[in-house]
Structure formats: C-alpha cells, structure tokens
mmCIF file of C-alpha atoms in Angstrom:
data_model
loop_
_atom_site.group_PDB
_atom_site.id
_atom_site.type_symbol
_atom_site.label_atom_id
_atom_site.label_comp_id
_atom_site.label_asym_id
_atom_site.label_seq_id
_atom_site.Cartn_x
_atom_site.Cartn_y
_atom_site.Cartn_z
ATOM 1 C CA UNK A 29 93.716 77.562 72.673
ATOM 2 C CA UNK A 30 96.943 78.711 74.683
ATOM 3 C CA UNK A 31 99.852 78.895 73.048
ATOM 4 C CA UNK A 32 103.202 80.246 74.337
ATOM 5 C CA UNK A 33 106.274 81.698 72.848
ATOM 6 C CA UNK A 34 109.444 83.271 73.469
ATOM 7 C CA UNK A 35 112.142 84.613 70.801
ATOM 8 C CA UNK A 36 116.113 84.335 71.520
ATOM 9 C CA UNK A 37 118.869 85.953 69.070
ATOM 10 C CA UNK A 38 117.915 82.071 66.897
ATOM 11 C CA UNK A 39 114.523 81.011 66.946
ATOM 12 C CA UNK A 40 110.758 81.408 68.237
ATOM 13 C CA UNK A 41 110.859 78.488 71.009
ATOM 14 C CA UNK A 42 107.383 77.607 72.401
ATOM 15 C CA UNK A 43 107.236 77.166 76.017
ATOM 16 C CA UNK A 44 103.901 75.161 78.216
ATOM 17 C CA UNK A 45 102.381 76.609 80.724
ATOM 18 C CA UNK A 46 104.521 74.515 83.551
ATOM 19 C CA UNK A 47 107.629 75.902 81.704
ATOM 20 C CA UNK A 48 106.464 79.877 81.936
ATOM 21 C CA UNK A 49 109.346 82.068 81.823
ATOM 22 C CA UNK A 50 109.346 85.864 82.037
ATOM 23 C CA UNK A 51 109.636 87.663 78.565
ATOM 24 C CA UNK A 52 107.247 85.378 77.128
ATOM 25 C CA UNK A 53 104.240 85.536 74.671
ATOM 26 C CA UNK A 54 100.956 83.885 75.899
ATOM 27 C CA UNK A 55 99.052 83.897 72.829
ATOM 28 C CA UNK A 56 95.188 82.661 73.697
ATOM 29 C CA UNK A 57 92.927 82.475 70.899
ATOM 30 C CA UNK A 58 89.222 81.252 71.529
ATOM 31 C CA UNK A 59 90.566 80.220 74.928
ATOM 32 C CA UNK A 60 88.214 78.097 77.381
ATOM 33 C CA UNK A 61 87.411 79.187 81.105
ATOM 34 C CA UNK A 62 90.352 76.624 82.449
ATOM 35 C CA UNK A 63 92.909 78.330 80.194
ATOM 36 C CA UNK A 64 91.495 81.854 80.950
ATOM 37 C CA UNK A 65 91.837 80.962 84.895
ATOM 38 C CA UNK A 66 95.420 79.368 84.321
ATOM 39 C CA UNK A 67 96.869 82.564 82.508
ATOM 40 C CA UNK A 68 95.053 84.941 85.301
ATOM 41 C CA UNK A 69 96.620 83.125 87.708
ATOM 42 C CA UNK A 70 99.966 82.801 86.433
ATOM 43 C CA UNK A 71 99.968 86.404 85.066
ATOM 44 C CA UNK A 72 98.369 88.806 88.007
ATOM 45 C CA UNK A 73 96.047 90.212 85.602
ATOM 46 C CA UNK A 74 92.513 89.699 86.247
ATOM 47 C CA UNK A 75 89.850 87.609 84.349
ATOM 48 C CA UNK A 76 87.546 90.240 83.773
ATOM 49 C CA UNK A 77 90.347 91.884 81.808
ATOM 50 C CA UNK A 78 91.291 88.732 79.963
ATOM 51 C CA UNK A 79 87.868 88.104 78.809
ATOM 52 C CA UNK A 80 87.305 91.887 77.548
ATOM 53 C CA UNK A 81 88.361 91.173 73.980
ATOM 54 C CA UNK A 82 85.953 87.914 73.723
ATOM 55 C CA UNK A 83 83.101 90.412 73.249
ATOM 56 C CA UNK A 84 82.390 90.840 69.429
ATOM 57 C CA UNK A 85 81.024 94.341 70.276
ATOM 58 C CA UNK A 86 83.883 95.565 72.406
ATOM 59 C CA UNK A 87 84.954 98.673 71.395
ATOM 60 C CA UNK A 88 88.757 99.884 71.321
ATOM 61 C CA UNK A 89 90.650 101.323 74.400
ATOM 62 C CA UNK A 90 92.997 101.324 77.029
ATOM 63 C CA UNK A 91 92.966 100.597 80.609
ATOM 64 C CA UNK A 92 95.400 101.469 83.184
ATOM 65 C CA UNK A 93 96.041 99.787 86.509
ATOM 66 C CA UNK A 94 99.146 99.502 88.436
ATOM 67 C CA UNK A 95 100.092 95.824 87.553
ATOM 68 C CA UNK A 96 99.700 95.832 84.415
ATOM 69 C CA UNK A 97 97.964 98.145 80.892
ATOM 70 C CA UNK A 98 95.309 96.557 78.747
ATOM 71 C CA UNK A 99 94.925 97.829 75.093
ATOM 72 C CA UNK A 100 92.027 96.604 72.988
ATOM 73 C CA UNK A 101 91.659 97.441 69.328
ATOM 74 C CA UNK A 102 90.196 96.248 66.546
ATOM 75 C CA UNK A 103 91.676 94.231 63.703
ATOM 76 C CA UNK A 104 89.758 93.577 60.528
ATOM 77 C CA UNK A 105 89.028 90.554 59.215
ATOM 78 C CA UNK A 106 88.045 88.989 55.668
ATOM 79 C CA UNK A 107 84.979 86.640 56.391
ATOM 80 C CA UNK A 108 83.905 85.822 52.529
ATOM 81 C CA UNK A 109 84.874 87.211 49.405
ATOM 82 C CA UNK A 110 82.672 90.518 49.778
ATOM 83 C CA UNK A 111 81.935 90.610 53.529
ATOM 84 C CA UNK A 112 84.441 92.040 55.891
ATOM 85 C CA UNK A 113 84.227 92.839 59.132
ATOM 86 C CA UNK A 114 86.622 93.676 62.155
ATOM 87 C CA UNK A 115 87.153 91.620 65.258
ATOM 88 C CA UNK A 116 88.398 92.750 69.103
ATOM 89 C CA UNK A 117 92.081 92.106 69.545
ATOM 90 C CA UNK A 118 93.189 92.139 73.514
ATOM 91 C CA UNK A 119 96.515 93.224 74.088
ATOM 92 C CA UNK A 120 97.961 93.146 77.964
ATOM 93 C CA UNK A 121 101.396 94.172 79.119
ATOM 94 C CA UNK A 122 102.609 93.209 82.236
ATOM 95 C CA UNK A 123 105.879 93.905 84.183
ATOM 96 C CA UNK A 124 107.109 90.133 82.768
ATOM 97 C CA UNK A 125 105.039 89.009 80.073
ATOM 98 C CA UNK A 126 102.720 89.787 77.040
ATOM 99 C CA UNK A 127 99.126 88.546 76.487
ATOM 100 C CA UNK A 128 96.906 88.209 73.528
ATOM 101 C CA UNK A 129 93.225 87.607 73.299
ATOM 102 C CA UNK A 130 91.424 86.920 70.513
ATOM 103 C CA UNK A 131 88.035 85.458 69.313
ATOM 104 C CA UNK A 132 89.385 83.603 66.686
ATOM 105 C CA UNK A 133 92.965 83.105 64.840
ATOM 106 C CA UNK A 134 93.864 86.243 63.233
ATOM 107 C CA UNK A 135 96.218 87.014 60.064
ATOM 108 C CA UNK A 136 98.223 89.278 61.843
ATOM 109 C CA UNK A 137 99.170 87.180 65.248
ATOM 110 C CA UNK A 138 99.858 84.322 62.780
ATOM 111 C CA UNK A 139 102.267 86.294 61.121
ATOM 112 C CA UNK A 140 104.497 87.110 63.503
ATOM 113 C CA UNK A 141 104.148 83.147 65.051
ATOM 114 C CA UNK A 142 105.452 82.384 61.286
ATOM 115 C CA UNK A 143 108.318 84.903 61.100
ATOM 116 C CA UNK A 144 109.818 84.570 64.328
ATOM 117 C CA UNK A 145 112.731 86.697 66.498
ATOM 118 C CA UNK A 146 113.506 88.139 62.731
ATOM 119 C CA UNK A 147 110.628 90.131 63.074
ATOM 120 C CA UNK A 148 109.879 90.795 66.764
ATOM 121 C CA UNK A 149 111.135 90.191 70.150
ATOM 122 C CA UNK A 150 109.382 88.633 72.795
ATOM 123 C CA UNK A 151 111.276 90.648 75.218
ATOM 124 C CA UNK A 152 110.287 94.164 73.483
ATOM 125 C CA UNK A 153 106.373 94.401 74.917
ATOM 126 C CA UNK A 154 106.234 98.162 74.000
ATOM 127 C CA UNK A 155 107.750 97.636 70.073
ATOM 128 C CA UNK A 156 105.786 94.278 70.000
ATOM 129 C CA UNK A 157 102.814 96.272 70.696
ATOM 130 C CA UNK A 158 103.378 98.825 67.766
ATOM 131 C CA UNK A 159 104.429 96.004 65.625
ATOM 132 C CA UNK A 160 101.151 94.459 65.715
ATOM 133 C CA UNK A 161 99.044 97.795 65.837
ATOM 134 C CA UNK A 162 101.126 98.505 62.775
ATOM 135 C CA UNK A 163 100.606 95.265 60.945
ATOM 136 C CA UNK A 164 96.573 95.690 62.051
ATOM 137 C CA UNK A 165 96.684 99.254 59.991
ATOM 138 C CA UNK A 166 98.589 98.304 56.904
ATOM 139 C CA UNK A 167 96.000 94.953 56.605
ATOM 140 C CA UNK A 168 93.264 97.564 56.894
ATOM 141 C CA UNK A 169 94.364 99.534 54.282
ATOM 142 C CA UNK A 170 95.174 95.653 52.065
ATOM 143 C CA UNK A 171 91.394 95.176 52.786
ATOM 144 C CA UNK A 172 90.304 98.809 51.687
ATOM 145 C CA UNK A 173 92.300 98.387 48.144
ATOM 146 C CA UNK A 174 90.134 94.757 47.642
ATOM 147 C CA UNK A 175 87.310 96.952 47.844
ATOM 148 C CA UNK A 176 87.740 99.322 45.637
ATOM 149 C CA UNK A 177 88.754 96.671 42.761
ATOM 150 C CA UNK A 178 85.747 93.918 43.800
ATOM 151 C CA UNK A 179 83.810 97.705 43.236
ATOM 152 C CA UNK A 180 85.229 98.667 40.492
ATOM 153 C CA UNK A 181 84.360 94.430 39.076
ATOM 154 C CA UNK A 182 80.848 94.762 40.035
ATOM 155 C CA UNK A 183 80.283 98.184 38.358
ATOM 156 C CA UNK A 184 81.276 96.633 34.868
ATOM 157 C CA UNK A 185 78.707 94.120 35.761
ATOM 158 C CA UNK A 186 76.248 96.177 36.409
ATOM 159 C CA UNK A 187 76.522 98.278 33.176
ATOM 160 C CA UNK A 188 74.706 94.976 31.836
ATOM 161 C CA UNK A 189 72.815 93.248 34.518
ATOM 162 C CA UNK A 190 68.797 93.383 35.924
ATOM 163 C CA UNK A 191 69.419 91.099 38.539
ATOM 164 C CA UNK A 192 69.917 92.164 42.045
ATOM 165 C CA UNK A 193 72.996 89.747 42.719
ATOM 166 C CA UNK A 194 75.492 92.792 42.157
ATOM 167 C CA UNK A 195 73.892 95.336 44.709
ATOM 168 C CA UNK A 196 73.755 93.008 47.332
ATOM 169 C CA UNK A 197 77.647 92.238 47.256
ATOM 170 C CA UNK A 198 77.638 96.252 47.076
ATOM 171 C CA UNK A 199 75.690 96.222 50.130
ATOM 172 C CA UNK A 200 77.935 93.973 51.667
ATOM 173 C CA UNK A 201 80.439 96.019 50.814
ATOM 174 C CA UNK A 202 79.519 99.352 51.967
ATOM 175 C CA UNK A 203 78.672 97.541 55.638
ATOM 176 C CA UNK A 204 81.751 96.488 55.630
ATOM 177 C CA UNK A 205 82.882 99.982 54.939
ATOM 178 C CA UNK A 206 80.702 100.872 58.044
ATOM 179 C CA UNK A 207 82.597 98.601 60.688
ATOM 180 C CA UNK A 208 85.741 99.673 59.141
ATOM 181 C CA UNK A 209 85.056 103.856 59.537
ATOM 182 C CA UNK A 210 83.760 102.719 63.254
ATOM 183 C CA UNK A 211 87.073 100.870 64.455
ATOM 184 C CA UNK A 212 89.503 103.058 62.733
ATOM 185 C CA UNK A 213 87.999 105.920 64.358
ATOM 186 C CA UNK A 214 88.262 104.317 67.844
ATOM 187 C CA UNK A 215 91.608 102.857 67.575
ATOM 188 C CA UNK A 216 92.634 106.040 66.467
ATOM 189 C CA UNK A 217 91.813 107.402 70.019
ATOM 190 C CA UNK A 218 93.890 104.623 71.344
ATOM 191 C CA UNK A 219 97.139 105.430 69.741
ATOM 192 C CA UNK A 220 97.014 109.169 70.472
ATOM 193 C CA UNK A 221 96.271 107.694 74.017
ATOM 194 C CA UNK A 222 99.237 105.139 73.998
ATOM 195 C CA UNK A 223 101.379 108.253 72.258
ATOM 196 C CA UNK A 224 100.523 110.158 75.336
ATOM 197 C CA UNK A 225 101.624 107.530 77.676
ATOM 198 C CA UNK A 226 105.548 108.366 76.941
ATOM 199 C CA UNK A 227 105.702 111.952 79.497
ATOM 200 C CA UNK A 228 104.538 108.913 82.208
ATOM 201 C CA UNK A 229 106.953 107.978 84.284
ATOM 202 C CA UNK A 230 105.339 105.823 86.372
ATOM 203 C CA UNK A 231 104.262 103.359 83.364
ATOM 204 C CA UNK A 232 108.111 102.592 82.353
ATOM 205 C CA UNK A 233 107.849 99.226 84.207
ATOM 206 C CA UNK A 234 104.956 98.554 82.136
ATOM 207 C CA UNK A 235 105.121 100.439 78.450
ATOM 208 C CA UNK A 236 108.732 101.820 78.205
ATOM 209 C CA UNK A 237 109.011 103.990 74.825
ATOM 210 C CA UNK A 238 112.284 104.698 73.493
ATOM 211 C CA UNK A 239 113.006 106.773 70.411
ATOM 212 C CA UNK A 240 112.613 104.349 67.628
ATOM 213 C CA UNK A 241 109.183 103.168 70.161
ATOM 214 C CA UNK A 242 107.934 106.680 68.994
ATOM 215 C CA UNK A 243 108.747 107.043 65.866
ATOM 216 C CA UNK A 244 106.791 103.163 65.303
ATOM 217 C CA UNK A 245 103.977 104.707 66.903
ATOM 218 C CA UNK A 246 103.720 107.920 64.829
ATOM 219 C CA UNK A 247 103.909 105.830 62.276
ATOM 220 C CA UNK A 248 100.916 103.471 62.899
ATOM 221 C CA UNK A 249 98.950 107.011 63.569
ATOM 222 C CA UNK A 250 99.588 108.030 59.925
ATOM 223 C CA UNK A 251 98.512 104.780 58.657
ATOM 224 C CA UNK A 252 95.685 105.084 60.717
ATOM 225 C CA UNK A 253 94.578 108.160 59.261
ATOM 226 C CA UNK A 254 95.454 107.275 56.061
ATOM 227 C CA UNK A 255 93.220 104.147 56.383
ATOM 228 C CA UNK A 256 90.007 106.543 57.822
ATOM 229 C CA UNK A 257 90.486 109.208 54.858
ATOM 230 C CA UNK A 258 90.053 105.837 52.059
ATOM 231 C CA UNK A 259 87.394 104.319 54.283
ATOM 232 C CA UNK A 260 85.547 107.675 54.011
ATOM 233 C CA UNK A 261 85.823 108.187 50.382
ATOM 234 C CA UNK A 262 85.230 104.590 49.785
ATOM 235 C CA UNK A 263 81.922 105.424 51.163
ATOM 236 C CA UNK A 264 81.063 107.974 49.729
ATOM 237 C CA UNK A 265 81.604 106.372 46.651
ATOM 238 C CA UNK A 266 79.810 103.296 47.260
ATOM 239 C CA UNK A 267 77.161 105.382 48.748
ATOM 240 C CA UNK A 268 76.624 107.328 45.116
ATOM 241 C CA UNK A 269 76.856 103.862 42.977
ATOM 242 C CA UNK A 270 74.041 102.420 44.767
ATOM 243 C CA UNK A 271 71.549 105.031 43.537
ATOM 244 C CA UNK A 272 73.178 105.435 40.514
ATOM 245 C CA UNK A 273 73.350 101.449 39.703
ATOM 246 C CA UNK A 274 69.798 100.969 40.969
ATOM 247 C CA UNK A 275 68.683 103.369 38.164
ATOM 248 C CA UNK A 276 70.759 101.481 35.760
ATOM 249 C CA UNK A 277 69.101 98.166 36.236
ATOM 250 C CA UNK A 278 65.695 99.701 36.403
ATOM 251 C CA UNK A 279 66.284 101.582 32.671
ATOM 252 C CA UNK A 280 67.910 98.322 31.755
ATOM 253 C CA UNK A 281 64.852 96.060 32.520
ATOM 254 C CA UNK A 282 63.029 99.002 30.710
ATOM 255 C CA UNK A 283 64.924 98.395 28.116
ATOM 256 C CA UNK A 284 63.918 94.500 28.017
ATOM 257 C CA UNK A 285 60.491 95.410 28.394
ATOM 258 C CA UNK A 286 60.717 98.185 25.670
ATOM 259 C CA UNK A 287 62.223 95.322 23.007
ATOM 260 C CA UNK A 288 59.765 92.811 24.186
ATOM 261 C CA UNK A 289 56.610 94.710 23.661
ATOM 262 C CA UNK A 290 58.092 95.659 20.484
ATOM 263 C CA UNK A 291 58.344 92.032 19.493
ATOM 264 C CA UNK A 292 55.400 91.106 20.493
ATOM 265 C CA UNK A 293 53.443 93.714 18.312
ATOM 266 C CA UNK A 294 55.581 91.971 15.348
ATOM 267 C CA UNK A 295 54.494 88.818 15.939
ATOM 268 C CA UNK A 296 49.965 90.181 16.826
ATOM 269 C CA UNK A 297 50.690 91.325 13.014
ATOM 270 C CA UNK A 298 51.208 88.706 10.907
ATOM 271 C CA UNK A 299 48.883 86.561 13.556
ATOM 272 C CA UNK A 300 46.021 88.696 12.893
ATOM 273 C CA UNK A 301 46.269 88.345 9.157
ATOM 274 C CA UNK A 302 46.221 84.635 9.593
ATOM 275 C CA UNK A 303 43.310 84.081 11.454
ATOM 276 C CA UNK A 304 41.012 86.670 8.825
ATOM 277 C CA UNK A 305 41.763 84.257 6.445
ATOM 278 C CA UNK A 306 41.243 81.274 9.167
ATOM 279 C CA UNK A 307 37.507 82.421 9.478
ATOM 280 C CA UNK A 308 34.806 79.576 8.040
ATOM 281 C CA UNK A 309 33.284 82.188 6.229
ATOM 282 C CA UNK A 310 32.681 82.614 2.040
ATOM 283 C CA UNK A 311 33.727 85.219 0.096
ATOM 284 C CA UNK A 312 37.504 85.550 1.600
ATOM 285 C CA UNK A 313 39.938 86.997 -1.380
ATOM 286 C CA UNK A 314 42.839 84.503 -2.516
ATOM 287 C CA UNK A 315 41.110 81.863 -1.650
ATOM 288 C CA UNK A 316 42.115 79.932 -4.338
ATOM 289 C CA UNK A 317 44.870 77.273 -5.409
ATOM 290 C CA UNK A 318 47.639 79.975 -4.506
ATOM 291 C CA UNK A 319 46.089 81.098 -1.735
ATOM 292 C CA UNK A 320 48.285 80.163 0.886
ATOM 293 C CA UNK A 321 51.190 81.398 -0.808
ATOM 294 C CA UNK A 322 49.428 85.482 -0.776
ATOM 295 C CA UNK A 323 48.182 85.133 2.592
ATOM 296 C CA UNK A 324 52.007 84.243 3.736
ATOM 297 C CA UNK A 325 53.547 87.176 1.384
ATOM 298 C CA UNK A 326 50.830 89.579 3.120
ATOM 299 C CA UNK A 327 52.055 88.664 6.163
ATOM 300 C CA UNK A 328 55.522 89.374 5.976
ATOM 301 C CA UNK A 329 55.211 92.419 4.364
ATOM 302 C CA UNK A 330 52.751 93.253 7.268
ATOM 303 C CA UNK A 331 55.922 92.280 9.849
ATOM 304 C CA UNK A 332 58.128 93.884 7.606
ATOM 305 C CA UNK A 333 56.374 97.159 7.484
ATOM 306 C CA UNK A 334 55.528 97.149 11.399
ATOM 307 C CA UNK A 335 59.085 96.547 12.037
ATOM 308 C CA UNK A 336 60.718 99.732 10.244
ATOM 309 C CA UNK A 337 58.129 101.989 11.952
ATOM 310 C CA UNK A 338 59.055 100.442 15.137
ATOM 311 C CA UNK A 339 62.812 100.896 14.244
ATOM 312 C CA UNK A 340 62.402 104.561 13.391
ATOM 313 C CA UNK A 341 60.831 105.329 16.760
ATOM 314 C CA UNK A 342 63.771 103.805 18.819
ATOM 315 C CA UNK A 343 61.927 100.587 20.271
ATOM 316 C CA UNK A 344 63.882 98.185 18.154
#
C-alpha cells in the first residue's frame, strides 16, 4: 500500500501519486511490484534499494550514493502477548522527498500519520529521520519493561506450577530478547554512522544536520545504549530463571510424587487388614456378631498409626 503525505503550518494533507509534490512523505507499507516501480520511477532511487527493507533478515545500515542515502534499521514489533520480534524499517532521503518501506504497518509510522505537522514536518527529512529512529528506541525500551513484568508474572507462577506452559512463554521471551540484543547492536552502528555524516559536506543536499539535528541524534544514541544495557541484563536474567525454574518444577513434581506415595501406603494399610479377614478360611479372630465393627477399628488405628510415622519423617 502507497500512501502519501505532506504537512503545512495546519494539517497532514495526503497527496496521490499524480499529485506528487516535492517535500512529501511516500509511505509504502507491504507495497506490490506496480507501486514499487511507480515510486522508483517518480523518485530516482532505484528498486533494488526500495525493496531492501522487504527482507525479514535484512540487517541495519546505511548506503550512500549521490542521488540519494538509504538507512535501514530495525524496529521491534509485538507479535503476541509473549513473542516479540523486530522487523526491517527502510528509510530513503532524497534531494525532494522521503520514503518509507516496510513489511507490514508499524506502531511507530502510524504514529506520526495520527499526530500530524504537530509532531513532524514533512519538509524536515534529516529531523524526520531522528524522529522516527527516536520513537523506534523509546518503543524498544516500552517492549523491554513488558518483559520484565510478563517475567516477573510467570515467576510467581512458577513458584507453584509442574506444567511446562510457563517456560515456554520464558522461552519465548528470552528469543525475543535475542532479536532485540541483535538489532540494537546494529542500529547502533548506524547512528554513530549517520552522527558521522555531519563533517560531510557533500551530503547537505541530502541529510543536512543543524544543531538541534545533533543534539536529536545524540539523543537516540543514548537511548540506544540504554536499550542494549536492559536487553543484556534482561538476559542474563532470563538466562538464570530458566535453570533455576526448571529445578523448581522438577522438586515440585517431587513433591507430588513424595505425597502420593505417601498416600498410597495409607490406603495398602487398612486394605491389607481387610482382605486377612476377607480370606474363606476358619479360625479368623472377631469373627463373631461384632466382628465387623473390630476389623474396621483395627483398621483405622492401622491408618492412623502409619500416618504419624509418615508425618514425622516429612512425607506428609
């Protein structure tokens, strides 16, 4: 899908592609070979270039060539409520116009479609740039806090639970985790790239960085690293609750073992005094009009007995 917007001092106005003015925002998301072709035609930049963020394993950088810069990174993205995963975003500047490519619809393009020119410009490719790189670090570090409560939920589970249900949403966690430490670390080389970029004159036409430009970047940096330094202890963490939790579910089906074998010896008890006096054979004691009655009274006291030595060896 192609979508296309430009911001005035009002409003976010969306243009078609007929209607292209310069300073605009051509926004494709999941875009089809006739759209691709359109924008690369329209645009100068080629397809190859448009189509570099529709590869789920793309990996984040920046290319240079004299009509126009293309920065990929990666954005994460919230796929159920314990599997998260991160997702190429495709970035192009031009001399006239800014270009987005994405796999899929993303929170943080949609966020700036909702806001409109009160939140960016359409005009400002290098601060529109930041903006989004920016809004891409503070959603990773969102993401990393879910994590450490949905953690934090399944280890008071687990302090109770023999089922497996719990370490597989920690698994799913900790891969998450994984893709996380991955992108952060390679977007990281991007933006000390990008910060590089501002002692190059021959980019202004392209990625002009003013003051407050730099002082938006070196702010997305220490988000950034912010964002790698919880990702890392996040796994580390993880990492140690696996083995620890794994023990705790195998001493707590010990446990339910322990009590049932425990119960069943109660119960062999008083079922083995029943069936002596079951046996067709003369000569049994109290076999007489009150029979029953003893045999029952034996029993229990049997049960009774067995249980308090069980109890004073821990396996009740």
């Amino acid at each position: 899908m192609l979508r296309i917007y430009k911001t005035n001092c009002e409003a976010l106005r969306e243009l078609s592609l007929a209607s292209l003015e310069k300073g605009a925002w051509l926004s494709l998301t999941a875009p089809d070979a006739d759209e691709l072709t359109a924008v690369a035609d329209l645009t100068g930049v080629p397809l190859d270039a448009l189509k570099a963020a529709l590869d789920e394993e793309e990996r984040s950088r920046v290319e240079i060539e004299d009509n126009y810069i293309l920065v990929i990174t990666n954005v994460p993205t919230l796929r159920d409520s314990y599997s998260y995963d991160t997702l190429p975003l495709g970035i192009v500047l031009t001399k006239d116009h800014f270009i987005t490519v994405c796999l899929e619809s993303h929170q943080v393009l949609e966020e700036f479609a909702a806001e409109g020119p009160r939140s960016f410009s359409t005009y400002k490719k290098t601060r529109f740039l930041f903006q989004i790189l920016y809004k891409s670090a503070l959603l990773y570090l969102k993401y990393l806090k879910q994590i450490n409560r949905r953690t934090d939920e399944i280890e008071r589970d687990l302090r109770q639970s023999v089922k497996n249900q719990e370490i597989f949403q920690l698994l799913e966690l900790q891969k998450g985790l994984t893709y996380f430490t991955a992108s952060l670390r390679s977007n990281g080389i991007v933006l000390e790239r990008l910060l590089r970029l501002r002692s190059n004159k021959e980019l202004q036409h392209l990625i002009a960085l003013y003051e407050e430009d730099e002082d938006l970047l070196e702010d997305v940096i220490i988000e950034n690293k912010q964002a790698i330094e919880m990702v890392e202890m996040y796994s580390h963490v993880l990492s140690g609750m696996m083995g620890a939790f794994t023990s705790i579910i195998s001493n707590n089906l010990n446990l339910v073992l322990k009590f049932l074998a425990a119960v069943t010896i109660l119960l062999a008890i008083p079922t083995m005094v029943a069936s002596f006096w079951g046996m067709n054979v003369d000569g049994l004691p109290f076999s007489g009009e009150n029979g029953f009655l003893a045999v029952v009274l034996i029993a229990v006291a049997a049960a009774v007995i067995s249980a308090y030595g069980l109890w004073r060896r821990g396996l009740l």
